[in-house]
mmCIF file with all atom_site columns, C-alpha atoms in Angstrom:
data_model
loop_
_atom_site.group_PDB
_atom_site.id
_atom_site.type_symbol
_atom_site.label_atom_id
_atom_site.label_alt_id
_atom_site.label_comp_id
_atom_site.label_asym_id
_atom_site.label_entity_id
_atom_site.label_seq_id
_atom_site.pdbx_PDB_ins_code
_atom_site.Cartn_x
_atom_site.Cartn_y
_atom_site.Cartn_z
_atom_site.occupancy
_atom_site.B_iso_or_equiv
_atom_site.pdbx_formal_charge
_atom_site.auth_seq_id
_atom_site.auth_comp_id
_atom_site.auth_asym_id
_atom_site.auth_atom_id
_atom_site.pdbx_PDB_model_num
ATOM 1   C CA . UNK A 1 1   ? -16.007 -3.970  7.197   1.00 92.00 ? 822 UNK A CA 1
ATOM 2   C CA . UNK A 1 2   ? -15.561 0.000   7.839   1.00 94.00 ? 823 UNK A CA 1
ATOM 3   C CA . UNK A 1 3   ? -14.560 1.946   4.767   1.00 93.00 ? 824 UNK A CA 1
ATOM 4   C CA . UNK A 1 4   ? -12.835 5.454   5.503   1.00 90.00 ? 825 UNK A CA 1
ATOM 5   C CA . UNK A 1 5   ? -11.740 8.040   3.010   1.00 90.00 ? 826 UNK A CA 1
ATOM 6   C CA . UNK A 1 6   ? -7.647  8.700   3.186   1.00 87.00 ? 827 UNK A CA 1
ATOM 7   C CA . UNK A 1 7   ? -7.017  12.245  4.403   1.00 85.00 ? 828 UNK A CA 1
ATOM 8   C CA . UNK A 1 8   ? -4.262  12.207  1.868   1.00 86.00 ? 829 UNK A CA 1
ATOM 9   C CA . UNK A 1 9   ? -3.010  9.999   -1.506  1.00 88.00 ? 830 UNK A CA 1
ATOM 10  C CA . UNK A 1 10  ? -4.086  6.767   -2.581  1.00 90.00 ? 831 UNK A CA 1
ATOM 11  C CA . UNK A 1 11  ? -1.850  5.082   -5.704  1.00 91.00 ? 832 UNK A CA 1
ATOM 12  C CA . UNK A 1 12  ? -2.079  1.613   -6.853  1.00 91.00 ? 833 UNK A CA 1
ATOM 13  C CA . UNK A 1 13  ? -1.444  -0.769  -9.252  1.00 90.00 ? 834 UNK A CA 1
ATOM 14  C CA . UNK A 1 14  ? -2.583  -4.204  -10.039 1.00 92.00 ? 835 UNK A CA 1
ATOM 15  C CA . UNK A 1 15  ? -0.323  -6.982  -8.203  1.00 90.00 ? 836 UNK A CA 1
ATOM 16  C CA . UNK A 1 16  ? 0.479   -10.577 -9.068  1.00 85.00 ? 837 UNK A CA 1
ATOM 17  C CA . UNK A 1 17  ? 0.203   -11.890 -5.168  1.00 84.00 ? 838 UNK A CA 1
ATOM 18  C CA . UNK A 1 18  ? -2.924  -11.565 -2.548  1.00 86.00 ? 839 UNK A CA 1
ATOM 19  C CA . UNK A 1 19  ? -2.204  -9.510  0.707   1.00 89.00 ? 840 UNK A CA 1
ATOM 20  C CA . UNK A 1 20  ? -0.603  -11.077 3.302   1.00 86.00 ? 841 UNK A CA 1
ATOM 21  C CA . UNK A 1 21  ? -2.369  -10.224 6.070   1.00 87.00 ? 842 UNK A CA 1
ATOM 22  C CA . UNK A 1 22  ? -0.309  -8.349  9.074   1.00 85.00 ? 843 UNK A CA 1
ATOM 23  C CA . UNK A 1 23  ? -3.149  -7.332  11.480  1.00 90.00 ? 844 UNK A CA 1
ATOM 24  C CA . UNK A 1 24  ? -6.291  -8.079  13.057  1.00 92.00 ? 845 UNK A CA 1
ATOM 25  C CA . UNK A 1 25  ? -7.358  -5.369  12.009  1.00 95.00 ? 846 UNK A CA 1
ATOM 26  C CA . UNK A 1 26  ? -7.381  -5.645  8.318   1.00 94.00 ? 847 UNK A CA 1
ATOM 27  C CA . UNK A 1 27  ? -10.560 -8.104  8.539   1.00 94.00 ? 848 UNK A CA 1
ATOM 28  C CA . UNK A 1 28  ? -12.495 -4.751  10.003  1.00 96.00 ? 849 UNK A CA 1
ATOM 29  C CA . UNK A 1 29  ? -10.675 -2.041  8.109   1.00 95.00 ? 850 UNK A CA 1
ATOM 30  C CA . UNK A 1 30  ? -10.616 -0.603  4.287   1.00 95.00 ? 851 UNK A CA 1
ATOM 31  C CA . UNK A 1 31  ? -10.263 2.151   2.635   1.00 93.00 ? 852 UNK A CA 1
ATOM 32  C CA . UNK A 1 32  ? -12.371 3.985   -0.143  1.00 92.00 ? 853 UNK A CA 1
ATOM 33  C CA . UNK A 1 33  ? -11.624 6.077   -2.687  1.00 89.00 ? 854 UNK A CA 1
ATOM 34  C CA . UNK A 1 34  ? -12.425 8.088   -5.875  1.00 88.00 ? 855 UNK A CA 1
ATOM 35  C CA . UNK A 1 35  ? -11.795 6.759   -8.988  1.00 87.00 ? 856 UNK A CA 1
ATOM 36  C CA . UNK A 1 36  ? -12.208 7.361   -12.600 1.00 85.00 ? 857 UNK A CA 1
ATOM 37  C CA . UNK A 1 37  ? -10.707 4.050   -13.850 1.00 84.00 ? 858 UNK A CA 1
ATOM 38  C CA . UNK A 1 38  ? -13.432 0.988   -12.619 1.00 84.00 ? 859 UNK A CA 1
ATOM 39  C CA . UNK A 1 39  ? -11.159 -1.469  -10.914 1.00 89.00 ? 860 UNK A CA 1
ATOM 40  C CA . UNK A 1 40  ? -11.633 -5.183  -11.544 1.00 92.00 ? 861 UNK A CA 1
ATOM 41  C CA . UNK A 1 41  ? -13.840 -6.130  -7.866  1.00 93.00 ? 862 UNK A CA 1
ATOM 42  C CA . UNK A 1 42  ? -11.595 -8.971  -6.214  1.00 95.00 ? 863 UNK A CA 1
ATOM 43  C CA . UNK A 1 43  ? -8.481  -7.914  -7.748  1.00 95.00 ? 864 UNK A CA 1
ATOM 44  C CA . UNK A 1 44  ? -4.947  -8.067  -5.735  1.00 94.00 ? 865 UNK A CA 1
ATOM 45  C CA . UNK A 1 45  ? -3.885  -4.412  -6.104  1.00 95.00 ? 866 UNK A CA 1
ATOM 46  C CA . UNK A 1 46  ? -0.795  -3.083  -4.495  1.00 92.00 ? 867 UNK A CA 1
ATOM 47  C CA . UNK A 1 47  ? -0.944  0.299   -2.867  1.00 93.00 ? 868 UNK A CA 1
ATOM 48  C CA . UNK A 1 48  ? 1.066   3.388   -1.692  1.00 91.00 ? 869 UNK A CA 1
ATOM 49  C CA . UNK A 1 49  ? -0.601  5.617   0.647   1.00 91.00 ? 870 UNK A CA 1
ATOM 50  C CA . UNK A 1 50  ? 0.793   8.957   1.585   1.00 90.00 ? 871 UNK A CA 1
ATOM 51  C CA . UNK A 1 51  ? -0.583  10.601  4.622   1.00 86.00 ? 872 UNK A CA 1
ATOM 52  C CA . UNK A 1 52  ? -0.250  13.227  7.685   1.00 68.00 ? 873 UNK A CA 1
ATOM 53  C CA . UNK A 1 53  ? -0.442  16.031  5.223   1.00 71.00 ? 874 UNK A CA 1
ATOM 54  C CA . UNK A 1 54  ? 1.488   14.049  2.774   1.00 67.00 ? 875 UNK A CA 1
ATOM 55  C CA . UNK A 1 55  ? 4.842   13.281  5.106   1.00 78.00 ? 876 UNK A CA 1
ATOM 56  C CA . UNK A 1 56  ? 3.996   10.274  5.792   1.00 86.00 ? 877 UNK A CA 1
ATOM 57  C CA . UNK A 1 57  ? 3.784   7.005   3.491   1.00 88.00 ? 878 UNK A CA 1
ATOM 58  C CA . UNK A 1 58  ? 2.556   3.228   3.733   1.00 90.00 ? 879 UNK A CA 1
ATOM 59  C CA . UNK A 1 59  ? 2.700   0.931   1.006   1.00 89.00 ? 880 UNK A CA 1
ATOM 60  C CA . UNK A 1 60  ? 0.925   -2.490  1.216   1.00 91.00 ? 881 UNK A CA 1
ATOM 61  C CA . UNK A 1 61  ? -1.339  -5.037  -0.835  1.00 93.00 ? 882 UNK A CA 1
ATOM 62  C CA . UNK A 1 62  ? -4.622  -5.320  -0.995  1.00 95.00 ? 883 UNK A CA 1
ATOM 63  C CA . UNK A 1 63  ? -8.039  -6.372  -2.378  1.00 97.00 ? 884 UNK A CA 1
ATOM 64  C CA . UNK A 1 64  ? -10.790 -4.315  -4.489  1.00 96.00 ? 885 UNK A CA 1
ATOM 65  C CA . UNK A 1 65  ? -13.838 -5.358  -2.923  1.00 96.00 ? 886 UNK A CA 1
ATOM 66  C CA . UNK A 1 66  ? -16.178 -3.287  -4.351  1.00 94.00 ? 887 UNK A CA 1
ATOM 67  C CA . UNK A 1 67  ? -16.372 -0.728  -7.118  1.00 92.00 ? 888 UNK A CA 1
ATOM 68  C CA . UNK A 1 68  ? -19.370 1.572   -7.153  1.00 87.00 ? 889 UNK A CA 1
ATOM 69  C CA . UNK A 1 69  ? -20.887 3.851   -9.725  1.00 85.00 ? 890 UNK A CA 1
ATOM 70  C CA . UNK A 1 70  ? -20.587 7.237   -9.519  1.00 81.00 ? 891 UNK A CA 1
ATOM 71  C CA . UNK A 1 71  ? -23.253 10.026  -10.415 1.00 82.00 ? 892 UNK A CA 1
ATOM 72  C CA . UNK A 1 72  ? -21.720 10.045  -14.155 1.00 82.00 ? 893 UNK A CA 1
ATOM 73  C CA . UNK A 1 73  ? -20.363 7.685   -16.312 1.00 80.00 ? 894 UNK A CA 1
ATOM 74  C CA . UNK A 1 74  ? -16.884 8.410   -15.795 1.00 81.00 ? 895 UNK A CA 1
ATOM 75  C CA . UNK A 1 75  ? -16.454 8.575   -11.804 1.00 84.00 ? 896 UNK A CA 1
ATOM 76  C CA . UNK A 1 76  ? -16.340 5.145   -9.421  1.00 87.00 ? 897 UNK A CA 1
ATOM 77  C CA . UNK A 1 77  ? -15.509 4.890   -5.643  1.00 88.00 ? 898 UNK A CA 1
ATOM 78  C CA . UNK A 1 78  ? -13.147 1.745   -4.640  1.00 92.00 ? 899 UNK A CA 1
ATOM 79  C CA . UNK A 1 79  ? -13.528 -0.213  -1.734  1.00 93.00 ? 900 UNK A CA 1
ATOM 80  C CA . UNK A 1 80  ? -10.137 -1.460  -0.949  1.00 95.00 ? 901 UNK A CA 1
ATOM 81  C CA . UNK A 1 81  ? -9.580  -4.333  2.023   1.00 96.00 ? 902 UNK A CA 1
ATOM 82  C CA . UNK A 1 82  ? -7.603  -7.122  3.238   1.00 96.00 ? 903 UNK A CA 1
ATOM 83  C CA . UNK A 1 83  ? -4.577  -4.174  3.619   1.00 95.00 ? 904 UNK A CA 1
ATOM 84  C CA . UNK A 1 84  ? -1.189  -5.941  4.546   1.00 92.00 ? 905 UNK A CA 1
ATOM 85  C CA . UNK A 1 85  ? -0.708  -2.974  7.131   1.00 92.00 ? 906 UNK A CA 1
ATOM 86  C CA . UNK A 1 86  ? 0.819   -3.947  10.660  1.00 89.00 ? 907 UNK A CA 1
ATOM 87  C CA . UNK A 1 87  ? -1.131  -2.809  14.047  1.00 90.00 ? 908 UNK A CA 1
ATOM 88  C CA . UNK A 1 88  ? 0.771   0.342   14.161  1.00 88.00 ? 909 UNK A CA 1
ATOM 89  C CA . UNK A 1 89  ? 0.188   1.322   10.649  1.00 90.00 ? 910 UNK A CA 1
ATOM 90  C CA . UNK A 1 90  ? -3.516  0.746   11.016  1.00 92.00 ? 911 UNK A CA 1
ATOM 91  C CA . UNK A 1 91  ? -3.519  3.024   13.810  1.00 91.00 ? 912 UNK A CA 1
ATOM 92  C CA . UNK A 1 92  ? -2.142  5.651   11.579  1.00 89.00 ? 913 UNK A CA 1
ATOM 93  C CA . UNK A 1 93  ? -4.171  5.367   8.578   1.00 91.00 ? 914 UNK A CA 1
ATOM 94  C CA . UNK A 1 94  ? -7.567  5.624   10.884  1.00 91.00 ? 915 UNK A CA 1
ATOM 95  C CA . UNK A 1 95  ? -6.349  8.691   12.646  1.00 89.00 ? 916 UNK A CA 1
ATOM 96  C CA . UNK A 1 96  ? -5.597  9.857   8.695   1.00 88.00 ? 917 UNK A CA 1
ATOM 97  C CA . UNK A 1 97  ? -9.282  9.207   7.909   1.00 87.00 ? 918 UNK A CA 1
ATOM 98  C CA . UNK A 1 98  ? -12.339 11.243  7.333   1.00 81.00 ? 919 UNK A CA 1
ATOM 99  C CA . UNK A 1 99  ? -15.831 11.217  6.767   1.00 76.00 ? 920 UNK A CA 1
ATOM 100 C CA . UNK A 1 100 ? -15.871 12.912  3.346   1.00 75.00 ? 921 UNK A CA 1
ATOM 101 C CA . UNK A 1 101 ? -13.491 12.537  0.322   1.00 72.00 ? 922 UNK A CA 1
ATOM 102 C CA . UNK A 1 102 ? -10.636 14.496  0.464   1.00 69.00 ? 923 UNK A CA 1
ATOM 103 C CA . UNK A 1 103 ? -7.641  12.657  -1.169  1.00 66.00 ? 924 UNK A CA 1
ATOM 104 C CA . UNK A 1 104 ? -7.126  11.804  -4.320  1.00 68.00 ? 925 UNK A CA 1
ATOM 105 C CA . UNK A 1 105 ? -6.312  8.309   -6.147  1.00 81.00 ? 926 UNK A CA 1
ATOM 106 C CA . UNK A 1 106 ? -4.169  7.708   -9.189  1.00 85.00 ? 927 UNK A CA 1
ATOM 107 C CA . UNK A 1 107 ? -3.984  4.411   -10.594 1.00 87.00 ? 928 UNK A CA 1
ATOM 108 C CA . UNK A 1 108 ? -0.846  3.355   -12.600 1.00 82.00 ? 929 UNK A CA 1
ATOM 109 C CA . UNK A 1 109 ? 1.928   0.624   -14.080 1.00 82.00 ? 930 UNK A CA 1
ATOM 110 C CA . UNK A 1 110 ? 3.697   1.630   -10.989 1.00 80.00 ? 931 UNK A CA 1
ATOM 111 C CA . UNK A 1 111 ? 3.472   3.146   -7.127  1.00 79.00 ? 932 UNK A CA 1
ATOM 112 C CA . UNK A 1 112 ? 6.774   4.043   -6.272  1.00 73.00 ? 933 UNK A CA 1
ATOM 113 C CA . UNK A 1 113 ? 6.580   7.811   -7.522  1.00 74.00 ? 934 UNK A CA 1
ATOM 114 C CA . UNK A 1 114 ? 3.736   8.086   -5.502  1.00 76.00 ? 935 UNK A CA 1
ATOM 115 C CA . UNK A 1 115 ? 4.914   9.787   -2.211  1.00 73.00 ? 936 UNK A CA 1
ATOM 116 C CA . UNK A 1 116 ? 8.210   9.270   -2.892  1.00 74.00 ? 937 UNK A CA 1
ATOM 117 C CA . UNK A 1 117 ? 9.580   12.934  -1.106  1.00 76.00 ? 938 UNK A CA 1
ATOM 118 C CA . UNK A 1 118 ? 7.999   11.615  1.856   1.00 80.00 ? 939 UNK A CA 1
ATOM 119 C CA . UNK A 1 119 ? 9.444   9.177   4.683   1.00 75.00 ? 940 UNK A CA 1
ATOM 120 C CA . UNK A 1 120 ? 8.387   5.611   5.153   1.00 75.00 ? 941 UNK A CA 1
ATOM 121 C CA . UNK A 1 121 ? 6.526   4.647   8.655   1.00 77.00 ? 942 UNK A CA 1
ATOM 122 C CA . UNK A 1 122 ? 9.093   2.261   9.584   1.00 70.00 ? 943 UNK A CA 1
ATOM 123 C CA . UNK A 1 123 ? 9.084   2.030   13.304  1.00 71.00 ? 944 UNK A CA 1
ATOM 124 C CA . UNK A 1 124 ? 5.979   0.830   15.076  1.00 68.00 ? 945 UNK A CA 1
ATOM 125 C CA . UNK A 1 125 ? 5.230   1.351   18.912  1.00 61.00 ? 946 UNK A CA 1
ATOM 126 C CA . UNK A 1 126 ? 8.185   2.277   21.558  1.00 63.00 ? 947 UNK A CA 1
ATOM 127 C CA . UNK A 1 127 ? 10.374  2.431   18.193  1.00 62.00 ? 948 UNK A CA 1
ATOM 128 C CA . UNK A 1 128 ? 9.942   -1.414  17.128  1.00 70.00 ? 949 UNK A CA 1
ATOM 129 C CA . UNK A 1 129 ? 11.244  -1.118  12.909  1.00 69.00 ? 950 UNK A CA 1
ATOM 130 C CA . UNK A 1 130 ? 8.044   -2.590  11.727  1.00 66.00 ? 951 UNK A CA 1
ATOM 131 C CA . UNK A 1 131 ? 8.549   -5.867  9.896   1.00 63.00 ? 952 UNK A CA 1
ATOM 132 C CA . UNK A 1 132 ? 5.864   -7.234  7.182   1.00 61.00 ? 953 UNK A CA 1
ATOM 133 C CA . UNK A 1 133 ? 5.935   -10.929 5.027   1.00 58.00 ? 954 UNK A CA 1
ATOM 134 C CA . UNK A 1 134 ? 7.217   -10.413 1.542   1.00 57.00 ? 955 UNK A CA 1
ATOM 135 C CA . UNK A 1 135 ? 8.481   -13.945 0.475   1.00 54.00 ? 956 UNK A CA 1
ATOM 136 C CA . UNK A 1 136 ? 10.695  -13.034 3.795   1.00 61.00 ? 957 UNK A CA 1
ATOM 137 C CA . UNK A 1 137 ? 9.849   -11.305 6.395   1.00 68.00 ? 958 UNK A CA 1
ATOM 138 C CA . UNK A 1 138 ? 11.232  -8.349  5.776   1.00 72.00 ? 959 UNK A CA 1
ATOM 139 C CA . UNK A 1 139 ? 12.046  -5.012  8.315   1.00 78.00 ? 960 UNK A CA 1
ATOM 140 C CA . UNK A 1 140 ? 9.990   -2.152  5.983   1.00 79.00 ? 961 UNK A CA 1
ATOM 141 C CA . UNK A 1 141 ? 13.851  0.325   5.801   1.00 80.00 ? 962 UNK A CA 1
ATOM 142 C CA . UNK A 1 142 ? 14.998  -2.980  3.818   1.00 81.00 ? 963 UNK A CA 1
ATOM 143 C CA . UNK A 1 143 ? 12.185  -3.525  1.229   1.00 80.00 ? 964 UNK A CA 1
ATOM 144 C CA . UNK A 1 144 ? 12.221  0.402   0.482   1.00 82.00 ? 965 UNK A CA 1
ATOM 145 C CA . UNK A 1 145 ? 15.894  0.291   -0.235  1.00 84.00 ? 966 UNK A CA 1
ATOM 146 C CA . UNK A 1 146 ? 15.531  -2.289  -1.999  1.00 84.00 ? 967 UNK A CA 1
ATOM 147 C CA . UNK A 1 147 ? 12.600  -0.640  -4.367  1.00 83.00 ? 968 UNK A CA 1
ATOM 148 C CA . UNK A 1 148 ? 14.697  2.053   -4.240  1.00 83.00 ? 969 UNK A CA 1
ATOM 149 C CA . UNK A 1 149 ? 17.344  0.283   -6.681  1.00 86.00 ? 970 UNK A CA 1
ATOM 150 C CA . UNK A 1 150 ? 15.625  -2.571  -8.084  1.00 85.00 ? 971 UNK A CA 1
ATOM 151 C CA . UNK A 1 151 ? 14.460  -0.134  -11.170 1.00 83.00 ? 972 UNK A CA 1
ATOM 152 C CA . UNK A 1 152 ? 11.459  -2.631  -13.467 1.00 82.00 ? 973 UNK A CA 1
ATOM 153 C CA . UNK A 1 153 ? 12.950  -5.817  -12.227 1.00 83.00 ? 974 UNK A CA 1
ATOM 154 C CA . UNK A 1 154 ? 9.726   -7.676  -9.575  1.00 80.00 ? 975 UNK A CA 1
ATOM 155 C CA . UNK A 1 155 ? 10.997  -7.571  -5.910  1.00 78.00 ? 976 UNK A CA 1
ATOM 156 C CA . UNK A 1 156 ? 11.121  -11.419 -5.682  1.00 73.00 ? 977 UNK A CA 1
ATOM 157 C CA . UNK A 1 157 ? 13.319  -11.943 -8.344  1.00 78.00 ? 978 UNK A CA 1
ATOM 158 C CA . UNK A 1 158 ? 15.675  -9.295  -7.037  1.00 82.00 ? 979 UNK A CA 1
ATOM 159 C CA . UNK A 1 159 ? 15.683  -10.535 -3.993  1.00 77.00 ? 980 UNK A CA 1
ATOM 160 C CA . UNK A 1 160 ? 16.284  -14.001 -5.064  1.00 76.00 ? 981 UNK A CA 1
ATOM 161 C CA . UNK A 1 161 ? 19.105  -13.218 -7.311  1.00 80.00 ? 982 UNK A CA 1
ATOM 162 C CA . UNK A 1 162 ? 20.777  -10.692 -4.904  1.00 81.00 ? 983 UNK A CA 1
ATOM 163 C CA . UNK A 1 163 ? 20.475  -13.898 -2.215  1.00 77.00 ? 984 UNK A CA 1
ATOM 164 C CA . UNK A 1 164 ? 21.940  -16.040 -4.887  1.00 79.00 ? 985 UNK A CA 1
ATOM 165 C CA . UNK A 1 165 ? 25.043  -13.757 -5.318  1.00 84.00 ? 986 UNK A CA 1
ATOM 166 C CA . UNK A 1 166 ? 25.224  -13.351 -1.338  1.00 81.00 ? 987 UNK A CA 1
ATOM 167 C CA . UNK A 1 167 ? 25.581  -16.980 -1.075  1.00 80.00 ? 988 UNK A CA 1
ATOM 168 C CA . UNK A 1 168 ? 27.515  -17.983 -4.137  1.00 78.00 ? 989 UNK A CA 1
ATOM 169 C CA . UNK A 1 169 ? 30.520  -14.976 -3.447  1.00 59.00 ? 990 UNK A CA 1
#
C-alpha cells in the first residue's frame, strides 16, 4: 500500500459501517496525515477531503491502518486505506498528492463543515455523474443533497424514511 500526503484538507469522523470499496485502486492507495488525536488502528472512519487548492471535495469511508508516533507526545501521522473513492476520484486525489505534509487534518463529531464552500467531484470521465454504494447505489449530486438537509439524523434512516413516505403517499 502507497501512502501520500493530501495537498489540501483531511476531516473525519468515526463511522458505524466499513468502506465499501469502489475501485481497484483502493487495495494500492491511502492517504496519510498529521494528527494530534491517536486514532483507534482498524477503525471505520468516514472522511471529507478537500483538494485542488481547496475547490475541490471528496467524501468517502475508510480504514485507519496505522497510527504512528510523532517526535513528541502530542503529534501522530494516520495511515488511512480501503477509501470508498471511484476510479476517477482516485485519479484526482494522487494528482492532489505530495511528498511532504502540507495539509492539515481535523478530526470531529462531524465532516460536513469541512469543505463545505467548495463543489463536490460529481462527474467522472467524459462527464459520467459518478455513482458510489451507500445502502443504494447512489449518483454522489443525490447523497450531498441529501446531507445537505438531513441535519443529525444518520443517512440510512433518512433515506429509509423519506423512501417510506415516497411509497406510502
Amino acid at each position: 500500500m502507497k501512502y501520500c500526503h493530501v495537498n489540501g484538507r483531511v476531516y473525519s469522523r468515526y463511522a458505524f459501517t466499513p468502506p465499501v470499496i469502489n475501485s481497484g485502486l483502493a487495495s494500492s492507495y491511502g492517504i496519510e496525515a498529521p494528527s494530534s488525536v491517536p486514532l483507534d488502528q482498524g477503525s471505520n472512519v468516514k472522511l471529507r477531503i478537500v483538494l485542488g487548492h481547496l475547490s475541490k471535495r471528496m467524501t468517502c469511508h475508510a480504514v485507519v491502518d496505522n497510527v504512528i508516533a510523532g517526535k513528541s507526545p502530542e503529534t501522530f501521522s494516520v495511515a488511512f486505506g480501503q477509501l470508498s473513492l471511484s476510479d476517477h476520484e482516485f485519479e484526482i486525489l494522487l494528482n492532489n498528492c505530495s511528498e511532504g505534509v502540507h495539509g492539515e487534518f481535523e478530526f470531529g463529531m462531524t465532516v460536513r463543515h469541512g469543505g463545505k464552500d467548495t463543489s463536490p467531484v460529481i462527474e467522472g470521465y467524459e462527464g459520467e455523474e459518478i455513482t458510489r454504494v451507500k445502502a443504494l447505489t447512489l449518483p454522489v449530486r443525490l447523497i450531498e443533497a441529501i446531507d445537505l438537509k438531513r441535519g443529525e439524523t444518520p443517512f440510512s434512516q433518512y433515506v429509509t424514511n423519506a423512501l417510506r413516505k415516497a411509497t406510502d403517499g
